[in-house]
Tab-separated table of C-alpha atoms and ligand atoms in Angstrom:
chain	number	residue	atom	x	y	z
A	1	UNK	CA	29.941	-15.392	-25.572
A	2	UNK	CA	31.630	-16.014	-29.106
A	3	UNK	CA	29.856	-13.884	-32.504
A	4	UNK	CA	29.126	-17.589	-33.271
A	5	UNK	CA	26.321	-18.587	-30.594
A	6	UNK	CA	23.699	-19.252	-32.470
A	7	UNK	CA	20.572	-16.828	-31.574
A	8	UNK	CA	17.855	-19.180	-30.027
A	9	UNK	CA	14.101	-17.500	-31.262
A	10	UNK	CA	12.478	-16.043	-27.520
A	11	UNK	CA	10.416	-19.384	-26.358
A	12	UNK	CA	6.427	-18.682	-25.981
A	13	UNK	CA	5.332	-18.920	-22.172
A	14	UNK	CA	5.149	-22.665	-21.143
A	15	UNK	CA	1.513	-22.988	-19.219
A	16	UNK	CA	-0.324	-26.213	-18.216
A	17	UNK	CA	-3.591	-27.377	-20.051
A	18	UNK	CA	-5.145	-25.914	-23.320
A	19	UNK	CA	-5.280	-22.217	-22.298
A	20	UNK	CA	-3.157	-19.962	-20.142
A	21	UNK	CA	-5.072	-18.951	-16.969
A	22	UNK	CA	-2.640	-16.269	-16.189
A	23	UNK	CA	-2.556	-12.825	-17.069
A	24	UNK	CA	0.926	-12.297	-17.784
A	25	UNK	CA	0.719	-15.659	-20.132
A	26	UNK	CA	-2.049	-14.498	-22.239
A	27	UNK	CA	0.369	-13.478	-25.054
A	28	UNK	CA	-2.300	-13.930	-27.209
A	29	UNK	CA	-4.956	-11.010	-25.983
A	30	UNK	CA	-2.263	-8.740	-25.335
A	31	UNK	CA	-1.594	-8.899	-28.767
A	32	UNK	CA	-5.095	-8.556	-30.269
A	33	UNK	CA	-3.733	-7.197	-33.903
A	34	UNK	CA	-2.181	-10.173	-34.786
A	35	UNK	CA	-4.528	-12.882	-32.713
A	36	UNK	CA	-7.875	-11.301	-33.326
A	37	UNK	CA	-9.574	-15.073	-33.774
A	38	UNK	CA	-8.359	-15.201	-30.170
A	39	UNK	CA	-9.606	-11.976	-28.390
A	40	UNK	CA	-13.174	-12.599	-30.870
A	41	UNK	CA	-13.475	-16.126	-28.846
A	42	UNK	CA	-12.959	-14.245	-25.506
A	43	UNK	CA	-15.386	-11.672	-26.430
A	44	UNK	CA	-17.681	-14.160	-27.523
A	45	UNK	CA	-17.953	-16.147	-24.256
A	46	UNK	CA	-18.678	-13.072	-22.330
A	47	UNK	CA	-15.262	-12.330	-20.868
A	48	UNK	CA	-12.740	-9.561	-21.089
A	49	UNK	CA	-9.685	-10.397	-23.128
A	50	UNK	CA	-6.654	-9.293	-20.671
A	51	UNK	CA	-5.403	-6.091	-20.747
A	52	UNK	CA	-8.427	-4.349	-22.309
A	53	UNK	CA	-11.793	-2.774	-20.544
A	54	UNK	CA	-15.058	-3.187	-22.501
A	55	UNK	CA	-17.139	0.013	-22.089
A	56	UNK	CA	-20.879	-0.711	-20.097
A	57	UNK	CA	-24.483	0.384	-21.194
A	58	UNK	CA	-22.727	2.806	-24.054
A	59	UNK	CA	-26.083	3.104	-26.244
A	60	UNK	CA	-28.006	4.217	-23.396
A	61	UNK	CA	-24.961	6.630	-22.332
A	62	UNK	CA	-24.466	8.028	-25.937
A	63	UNK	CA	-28.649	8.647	-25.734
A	64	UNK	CA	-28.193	10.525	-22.040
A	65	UNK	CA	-25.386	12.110	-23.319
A	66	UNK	CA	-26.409	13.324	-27.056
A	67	UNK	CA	-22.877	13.978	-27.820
A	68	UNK	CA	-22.565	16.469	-31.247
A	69	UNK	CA	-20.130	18.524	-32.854
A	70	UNK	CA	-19.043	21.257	-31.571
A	71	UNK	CA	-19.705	19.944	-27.889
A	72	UNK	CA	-17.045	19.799	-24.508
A	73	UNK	CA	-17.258	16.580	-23.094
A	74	UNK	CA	-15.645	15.778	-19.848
A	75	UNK	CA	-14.595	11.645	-19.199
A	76	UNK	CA	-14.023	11.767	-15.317
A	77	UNK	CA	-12.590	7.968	-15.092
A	78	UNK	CA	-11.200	7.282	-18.538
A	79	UNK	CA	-10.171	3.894	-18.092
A	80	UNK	CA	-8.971	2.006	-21.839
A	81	UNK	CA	-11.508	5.507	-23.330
A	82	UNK	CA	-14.234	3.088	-24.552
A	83	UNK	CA	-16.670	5.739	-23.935
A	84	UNK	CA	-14.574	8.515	-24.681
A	85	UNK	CA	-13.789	7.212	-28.273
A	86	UNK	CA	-17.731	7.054	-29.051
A	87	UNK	CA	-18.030	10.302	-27.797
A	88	UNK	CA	-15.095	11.661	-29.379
A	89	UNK	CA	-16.010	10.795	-33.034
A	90	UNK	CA	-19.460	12.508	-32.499
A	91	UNK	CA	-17.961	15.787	-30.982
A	92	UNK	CA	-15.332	16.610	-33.724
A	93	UNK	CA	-15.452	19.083	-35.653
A	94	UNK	CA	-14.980	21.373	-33.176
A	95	UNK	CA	-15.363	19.373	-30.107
A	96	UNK	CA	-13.368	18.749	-27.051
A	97	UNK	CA	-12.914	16.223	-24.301
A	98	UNK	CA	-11.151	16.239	-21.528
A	99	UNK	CA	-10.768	12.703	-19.837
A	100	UNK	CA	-9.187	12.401	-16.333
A	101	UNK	CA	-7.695	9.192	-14.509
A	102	UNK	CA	-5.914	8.350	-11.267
A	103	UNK	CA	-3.835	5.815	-12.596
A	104	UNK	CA	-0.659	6.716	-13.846
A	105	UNK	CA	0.314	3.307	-15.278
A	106	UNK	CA	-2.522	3.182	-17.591
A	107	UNK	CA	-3.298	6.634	-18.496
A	108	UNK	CA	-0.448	6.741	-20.983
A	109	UNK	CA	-1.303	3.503	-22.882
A	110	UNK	CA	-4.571	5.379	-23.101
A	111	UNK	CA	-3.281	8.479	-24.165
A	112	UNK	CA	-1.062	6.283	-27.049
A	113	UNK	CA	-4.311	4.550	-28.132
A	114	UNK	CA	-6.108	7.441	-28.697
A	115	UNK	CA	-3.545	9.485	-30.232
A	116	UNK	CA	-3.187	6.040	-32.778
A	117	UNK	CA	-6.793	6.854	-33.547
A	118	UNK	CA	-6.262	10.257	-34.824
A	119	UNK	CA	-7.552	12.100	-31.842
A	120	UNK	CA	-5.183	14.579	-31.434
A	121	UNK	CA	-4.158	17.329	-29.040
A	122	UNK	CA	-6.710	19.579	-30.382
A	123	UNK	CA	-9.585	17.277	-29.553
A	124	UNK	CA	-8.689	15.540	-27.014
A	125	UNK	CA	-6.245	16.550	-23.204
A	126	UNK	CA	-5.642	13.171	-20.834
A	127	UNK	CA	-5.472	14.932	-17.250
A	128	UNK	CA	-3.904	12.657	-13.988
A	129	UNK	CA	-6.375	13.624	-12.227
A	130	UNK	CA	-8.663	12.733	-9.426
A	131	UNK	CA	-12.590	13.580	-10.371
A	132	UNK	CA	-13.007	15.083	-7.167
A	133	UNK	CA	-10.697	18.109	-8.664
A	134	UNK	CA	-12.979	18.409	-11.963
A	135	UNK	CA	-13.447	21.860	-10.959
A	136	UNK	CA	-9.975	22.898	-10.810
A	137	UNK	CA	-8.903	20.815	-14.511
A	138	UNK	CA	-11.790	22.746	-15.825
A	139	UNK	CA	-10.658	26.395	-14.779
A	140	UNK	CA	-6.765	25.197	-15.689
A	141	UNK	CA	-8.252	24.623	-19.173
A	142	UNK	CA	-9.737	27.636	-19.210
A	143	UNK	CA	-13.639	25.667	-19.774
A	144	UNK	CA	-16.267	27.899	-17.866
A	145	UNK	CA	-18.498	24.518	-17.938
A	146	UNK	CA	-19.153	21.285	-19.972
A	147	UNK	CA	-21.624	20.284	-21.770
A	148	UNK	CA	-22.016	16.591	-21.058
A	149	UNK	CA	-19.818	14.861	-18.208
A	150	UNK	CA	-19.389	10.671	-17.400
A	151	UNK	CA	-18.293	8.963	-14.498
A	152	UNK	CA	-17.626	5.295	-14.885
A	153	UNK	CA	-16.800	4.578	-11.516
A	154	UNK	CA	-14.518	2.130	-10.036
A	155	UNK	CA	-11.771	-0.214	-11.100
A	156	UNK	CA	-11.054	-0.820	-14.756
A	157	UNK	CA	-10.615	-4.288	-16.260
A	158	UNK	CA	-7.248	-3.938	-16.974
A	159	UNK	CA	-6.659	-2.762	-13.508
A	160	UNK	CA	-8.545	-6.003	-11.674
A	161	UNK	CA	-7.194	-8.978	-14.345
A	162	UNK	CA	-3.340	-7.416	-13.555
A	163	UNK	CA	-1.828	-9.356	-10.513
A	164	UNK	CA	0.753	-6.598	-10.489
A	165	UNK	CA	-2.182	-4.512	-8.714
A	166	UNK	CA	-2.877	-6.869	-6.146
A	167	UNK	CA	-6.751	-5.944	-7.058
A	168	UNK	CA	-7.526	-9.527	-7.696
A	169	UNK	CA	-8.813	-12.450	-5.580
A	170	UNK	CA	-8.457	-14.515	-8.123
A	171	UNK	CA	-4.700	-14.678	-9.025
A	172	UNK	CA	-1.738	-13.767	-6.471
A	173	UNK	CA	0.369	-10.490	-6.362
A	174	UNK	CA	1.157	-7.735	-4.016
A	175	UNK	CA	-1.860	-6.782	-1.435
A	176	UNK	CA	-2.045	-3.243	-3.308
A	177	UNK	CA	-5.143	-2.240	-4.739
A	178	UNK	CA	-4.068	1.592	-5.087
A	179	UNK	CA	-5.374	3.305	-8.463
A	180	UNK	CA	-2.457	5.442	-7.903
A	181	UNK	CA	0.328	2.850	-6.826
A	182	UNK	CA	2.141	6.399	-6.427
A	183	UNK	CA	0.127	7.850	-3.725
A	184	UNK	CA	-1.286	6.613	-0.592
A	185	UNK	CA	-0.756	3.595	1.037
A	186	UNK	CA	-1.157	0.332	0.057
A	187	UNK	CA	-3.674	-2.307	1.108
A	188	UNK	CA	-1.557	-4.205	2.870
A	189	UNK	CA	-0.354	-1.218	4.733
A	190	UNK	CA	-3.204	0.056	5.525
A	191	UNK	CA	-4.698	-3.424	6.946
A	192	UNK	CA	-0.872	-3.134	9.362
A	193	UNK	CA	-2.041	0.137	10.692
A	194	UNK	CA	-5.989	-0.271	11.100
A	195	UNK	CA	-7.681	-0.653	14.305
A	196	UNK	CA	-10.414	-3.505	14.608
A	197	UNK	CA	-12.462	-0.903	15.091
A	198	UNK	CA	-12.442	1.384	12.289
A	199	UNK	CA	-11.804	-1.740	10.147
A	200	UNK	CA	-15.459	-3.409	11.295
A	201	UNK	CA	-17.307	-0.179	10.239
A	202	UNK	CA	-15.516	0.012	6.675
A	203	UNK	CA	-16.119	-2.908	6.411
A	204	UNK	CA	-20.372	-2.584	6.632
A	205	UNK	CA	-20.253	0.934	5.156
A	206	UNK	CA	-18.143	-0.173	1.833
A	207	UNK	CA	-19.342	-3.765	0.949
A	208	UNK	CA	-21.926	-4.421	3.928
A	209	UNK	CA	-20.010	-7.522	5.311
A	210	UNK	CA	-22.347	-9.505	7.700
A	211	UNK	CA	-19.326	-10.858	9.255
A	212	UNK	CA	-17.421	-7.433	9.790
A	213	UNK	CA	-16.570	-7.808	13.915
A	214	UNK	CA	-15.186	-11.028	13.655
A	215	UNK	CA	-13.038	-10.501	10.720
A	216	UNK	CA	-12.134	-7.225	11.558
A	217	UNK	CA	-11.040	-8.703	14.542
A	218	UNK	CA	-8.927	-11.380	12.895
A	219	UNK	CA	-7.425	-8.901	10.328
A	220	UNK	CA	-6.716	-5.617	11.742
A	221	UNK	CA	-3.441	-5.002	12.712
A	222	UNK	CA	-1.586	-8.067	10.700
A	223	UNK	CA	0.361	-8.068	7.669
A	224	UNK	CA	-0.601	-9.831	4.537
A	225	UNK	CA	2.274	-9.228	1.956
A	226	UNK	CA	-0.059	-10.736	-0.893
A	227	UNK	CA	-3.753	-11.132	-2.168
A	228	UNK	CA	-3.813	-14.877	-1.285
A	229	UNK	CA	-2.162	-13.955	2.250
A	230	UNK	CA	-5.442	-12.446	2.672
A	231	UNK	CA	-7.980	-14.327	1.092
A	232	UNK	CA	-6.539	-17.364	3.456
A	233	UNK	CA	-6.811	-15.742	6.089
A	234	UNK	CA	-10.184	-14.831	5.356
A	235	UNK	CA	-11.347	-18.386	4.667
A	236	UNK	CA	-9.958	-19.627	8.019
A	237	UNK	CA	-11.572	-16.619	9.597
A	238	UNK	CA	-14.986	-17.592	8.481
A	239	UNK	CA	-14.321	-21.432	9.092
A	240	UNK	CA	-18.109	-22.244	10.247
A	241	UNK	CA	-20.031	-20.114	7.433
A	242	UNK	CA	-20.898	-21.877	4.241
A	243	UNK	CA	-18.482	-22.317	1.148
A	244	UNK	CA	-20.724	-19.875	-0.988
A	245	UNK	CA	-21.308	-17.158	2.045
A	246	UNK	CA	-16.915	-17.204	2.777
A	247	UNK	CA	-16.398	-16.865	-0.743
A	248	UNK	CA	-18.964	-13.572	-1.059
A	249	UNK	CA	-17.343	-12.845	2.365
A	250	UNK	CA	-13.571	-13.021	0.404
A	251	UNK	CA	-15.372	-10.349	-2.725
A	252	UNK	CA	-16.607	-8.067	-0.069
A	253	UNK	CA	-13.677	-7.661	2.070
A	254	UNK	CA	-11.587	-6.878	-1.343
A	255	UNK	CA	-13.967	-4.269	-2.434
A	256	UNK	CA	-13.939	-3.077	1.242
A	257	UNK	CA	-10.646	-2.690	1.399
A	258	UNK	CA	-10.170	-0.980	-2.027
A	259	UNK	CA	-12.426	1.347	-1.496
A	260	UNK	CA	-10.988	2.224	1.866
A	261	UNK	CA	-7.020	2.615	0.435
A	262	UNK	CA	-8.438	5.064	-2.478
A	263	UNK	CA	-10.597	6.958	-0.234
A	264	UNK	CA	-13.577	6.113	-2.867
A	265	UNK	CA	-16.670	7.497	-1.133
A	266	UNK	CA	-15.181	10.458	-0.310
A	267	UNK	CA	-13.572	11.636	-3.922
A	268	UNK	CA	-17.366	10.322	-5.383
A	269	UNK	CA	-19.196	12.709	-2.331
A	270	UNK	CA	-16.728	16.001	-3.829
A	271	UNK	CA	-17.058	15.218	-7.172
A	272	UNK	CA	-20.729	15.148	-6.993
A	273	UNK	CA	-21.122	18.596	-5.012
A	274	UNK	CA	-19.055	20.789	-7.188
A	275	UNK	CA	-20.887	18.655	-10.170
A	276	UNK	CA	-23.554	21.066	-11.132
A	277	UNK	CA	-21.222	23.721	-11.046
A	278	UNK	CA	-19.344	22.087	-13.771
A	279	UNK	CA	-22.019	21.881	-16.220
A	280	UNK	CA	-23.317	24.780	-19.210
A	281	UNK	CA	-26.907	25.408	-18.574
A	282	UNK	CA	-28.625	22.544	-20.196
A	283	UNK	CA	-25.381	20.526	-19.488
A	284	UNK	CA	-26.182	16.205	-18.966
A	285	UNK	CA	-24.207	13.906	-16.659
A	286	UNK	CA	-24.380	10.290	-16.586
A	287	UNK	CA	-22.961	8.130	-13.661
A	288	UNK	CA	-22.376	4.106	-13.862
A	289	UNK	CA	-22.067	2.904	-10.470
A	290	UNK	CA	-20.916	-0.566	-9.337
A	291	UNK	CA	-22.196	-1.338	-5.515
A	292	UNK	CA	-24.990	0.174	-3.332
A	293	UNK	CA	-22.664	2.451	-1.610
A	294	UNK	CA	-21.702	4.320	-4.638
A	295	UNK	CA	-25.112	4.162	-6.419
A	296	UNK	CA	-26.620	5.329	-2.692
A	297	UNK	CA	-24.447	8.415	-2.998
A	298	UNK	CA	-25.468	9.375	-6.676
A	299	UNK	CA	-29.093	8.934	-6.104
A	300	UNK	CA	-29.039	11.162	-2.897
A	301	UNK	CA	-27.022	14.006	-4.547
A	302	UNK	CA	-29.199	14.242	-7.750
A	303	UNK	CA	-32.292	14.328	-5.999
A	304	UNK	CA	-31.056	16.945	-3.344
A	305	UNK	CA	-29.273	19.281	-6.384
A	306	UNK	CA	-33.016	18.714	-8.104
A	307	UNK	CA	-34.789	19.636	-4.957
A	308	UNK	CA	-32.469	22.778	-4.846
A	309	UNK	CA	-33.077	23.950	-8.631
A	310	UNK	CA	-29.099	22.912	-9.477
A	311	UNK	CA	-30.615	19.965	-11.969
A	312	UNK	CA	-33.564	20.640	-14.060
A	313	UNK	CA	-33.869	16.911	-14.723
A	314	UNK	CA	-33.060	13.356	-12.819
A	315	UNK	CA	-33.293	10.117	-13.669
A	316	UNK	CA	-36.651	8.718	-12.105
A	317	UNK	CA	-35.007	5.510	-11.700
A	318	UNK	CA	-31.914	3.790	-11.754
A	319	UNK	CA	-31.032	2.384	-15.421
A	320	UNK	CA	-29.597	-1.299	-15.751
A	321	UNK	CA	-28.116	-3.128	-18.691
A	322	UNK	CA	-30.220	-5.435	-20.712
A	323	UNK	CA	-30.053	-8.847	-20.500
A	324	UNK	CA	-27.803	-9.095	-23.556
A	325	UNK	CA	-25.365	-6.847	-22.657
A	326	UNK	CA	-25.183	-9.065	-19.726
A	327	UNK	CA	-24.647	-11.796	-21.288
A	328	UNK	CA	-22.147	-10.672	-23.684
A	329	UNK	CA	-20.545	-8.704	-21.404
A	330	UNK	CA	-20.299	-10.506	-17.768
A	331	UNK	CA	-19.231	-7.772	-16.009
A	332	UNK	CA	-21.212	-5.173	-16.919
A	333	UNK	CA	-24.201	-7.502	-14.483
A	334	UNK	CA	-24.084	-5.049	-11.085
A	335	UNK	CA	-23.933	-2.127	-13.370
A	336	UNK	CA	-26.729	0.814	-12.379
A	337	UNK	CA	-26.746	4.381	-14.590
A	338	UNK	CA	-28.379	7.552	-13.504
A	339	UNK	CA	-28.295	10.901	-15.222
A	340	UNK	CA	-29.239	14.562	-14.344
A	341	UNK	CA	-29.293	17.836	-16.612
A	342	UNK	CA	-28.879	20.722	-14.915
A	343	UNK	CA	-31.010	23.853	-15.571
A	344	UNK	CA	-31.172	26.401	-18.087
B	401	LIG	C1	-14.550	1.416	-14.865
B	401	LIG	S1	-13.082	2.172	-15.386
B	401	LIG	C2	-13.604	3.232	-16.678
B	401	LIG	C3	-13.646	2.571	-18.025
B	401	LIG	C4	-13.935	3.498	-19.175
B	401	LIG	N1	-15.238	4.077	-19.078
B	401	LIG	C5	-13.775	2.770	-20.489
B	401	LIG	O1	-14.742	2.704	-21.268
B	401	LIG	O2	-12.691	2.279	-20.785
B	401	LIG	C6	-12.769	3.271	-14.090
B	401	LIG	C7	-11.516	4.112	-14.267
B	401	LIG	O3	-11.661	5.237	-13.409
B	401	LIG	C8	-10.488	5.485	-12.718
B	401	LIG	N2	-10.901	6.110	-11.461
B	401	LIG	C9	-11.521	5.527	-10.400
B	401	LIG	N3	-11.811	6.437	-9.455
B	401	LIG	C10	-11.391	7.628	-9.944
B	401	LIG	C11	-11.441	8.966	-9.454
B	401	LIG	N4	-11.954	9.262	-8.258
B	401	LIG	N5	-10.955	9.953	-10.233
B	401	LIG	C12	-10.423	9.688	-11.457
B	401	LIG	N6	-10.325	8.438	-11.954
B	401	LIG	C13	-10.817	7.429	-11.223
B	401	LIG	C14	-9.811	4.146	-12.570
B	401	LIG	O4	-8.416	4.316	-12.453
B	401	LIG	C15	-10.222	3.447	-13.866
B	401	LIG	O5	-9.272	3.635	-14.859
């Protein structure tokens, strides 16, 4: 190529109709500095402009957690650190947070964001780290306990909307669905390897699928290479059943599946035994949870950790977002928080 080619300007994504429906073409919300009009119109109609996580039920966590200077504040699942920022600026001076992630694609974006905010070294350590080791980052920190702790459990918006993670049912990409892409093996994999079987009961015990033998049946032991692979599959699985009823069918067998491939239940059932052990005298914890199976779990442990003196304090019921957050915020619908203090 001569020095004389002209330089042609980088051409914006070409998509059909008024909006772009995929992630990667949403040039717009990944770029929310310079097309905030944009990202305000998402926000306004409920959704989640791509790339970004917006942080559930944070008044009534911020009231749980009573976050003041001075305090050590552990994030478990730090996601985009839309709790952890709130928290931050009501810990410093003198306060600390720790906030740990499995995902070692987003953590450092994370990290960069927070470090753009002026939370520094000092204030504030990003761990790659599974909450089921909380114990361990603690004592490798040298922190005998915390005084407030949150788990925000599951997957984070920017994980789900990114086709790359093969999360999604909505848009095609690679039958992941690994937090850590680094670790483990993939959905698809997994789904190879599985016997009917064992694939029937995760399927009732993650995401209570009525139709678990027969898929389980149809789906065990075959490969899918991508989300749509699967969801296909699924649909001509559950042929007979209603439109509505395949589609839930579709929702459950992705959760069921992602909870299987990151070993969900049984990282939530370690984090929340050494839990009490992790927290001053006095110390809160407050736990969003996204499904039955998880909020199950959380229930169970705080009332047996009460019962056994651990927790001073429980939740006497399970706290849900009101019906504006809901409708600002569509995703923050199946959300359920509980909280426990532990004793003095
Ligand atoms: C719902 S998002 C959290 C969003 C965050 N509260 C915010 O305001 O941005 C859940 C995050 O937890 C992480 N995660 C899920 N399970 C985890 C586990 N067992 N240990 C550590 N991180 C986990 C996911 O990778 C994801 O980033």
């Amino acid at each position: 190529m001569s020095d004389e080619t002209p330089i042609r300007p980088k051409r914006r994504p070409r998509y059909s109709g008024r909006n772009p429906r995929r992630f990667e073409d949403k040039y717009k919300e990944h770029d929310p500095e310079r097309y905030a009009e944009t990202v305000e119109k998402v926000l306004a109609s409920g959704k989640t402009p791509a790339g970004t996580h917006r942080p559930i039920m944070v008044r009534e966590i911020l009231e749980i957690l009573a976050p003041k200077p001075g305090d050590v504040a552990v994030d478990c699942t730090l996601g985009f650190a839309g709790h952890a920022r709130e928290i931050l600026s009501r810990i410093i001076p003198g306060g600390r947070l720790l906030g740990l992630d499995v995902d070692p694609l987003e953590l450092p974006k994370t990290e960069a964001r927070l470090r753009a905010l002026g939370f520094g070294q000092d204030v504030c350590t990003v761990h790659q780290s599974n909450c089921a080791g909380l114990s361990k980052t603690l004592a490798a920190e040298g922190i005998p306990g915390a005084d407030m702790v949150l788990a925000d459990l599951g997957v984070s918006s920017m994980q789900l909307d990114d086709p790359k993670r093969g999360f999604s049912v909505k848009n095609e990409g690679p039958l992941d669905m690994r937090m850590n892409p680094e670790r483990g093996q993939s959905a698809s994999a997994y789904l190879a390897r599985v016997r009917p079987d064992i694939l029937e009961r995760a399927l009732i015990e993650n995401s209570d699928e009525p139709n678990a033998k027969a898929l389980a049946a149809v789906l065990a032991g075959q490969t899918f290479a991508t989300t749509t692979g699967l969801t296909n599959a699924i649909r001509s699985a559950l042929a007979g059943v209603n439109r509505d009823e395949c589609e839930l069918s579709v929702r459950r067998v992705f959760q069921a599946l992602r909870i299987a491939v990151n070993d969900e239940f049984s990282a939530l059932e370690t984090f929340l035994r050494y839990l009490p052990a992790c927290l001053k005298p006095g110390g809160r914890v407050a736990i969003l949870t996204f499904h039955s199976g998880e909020d199950r779990r959380v229930k169970k442990s705080f009332e047996s950790a009460l019962s056994e003196g651990l927790y001073a304090s429980i939740s006497p019921e399970v706290i849900r977002p009101s019906p504006e957050e809901r409708r600002a915020n569509l995703r923050s619908t199946p959300a359920k928080l509980r909280w426990a203090v532990a004793t003095s």
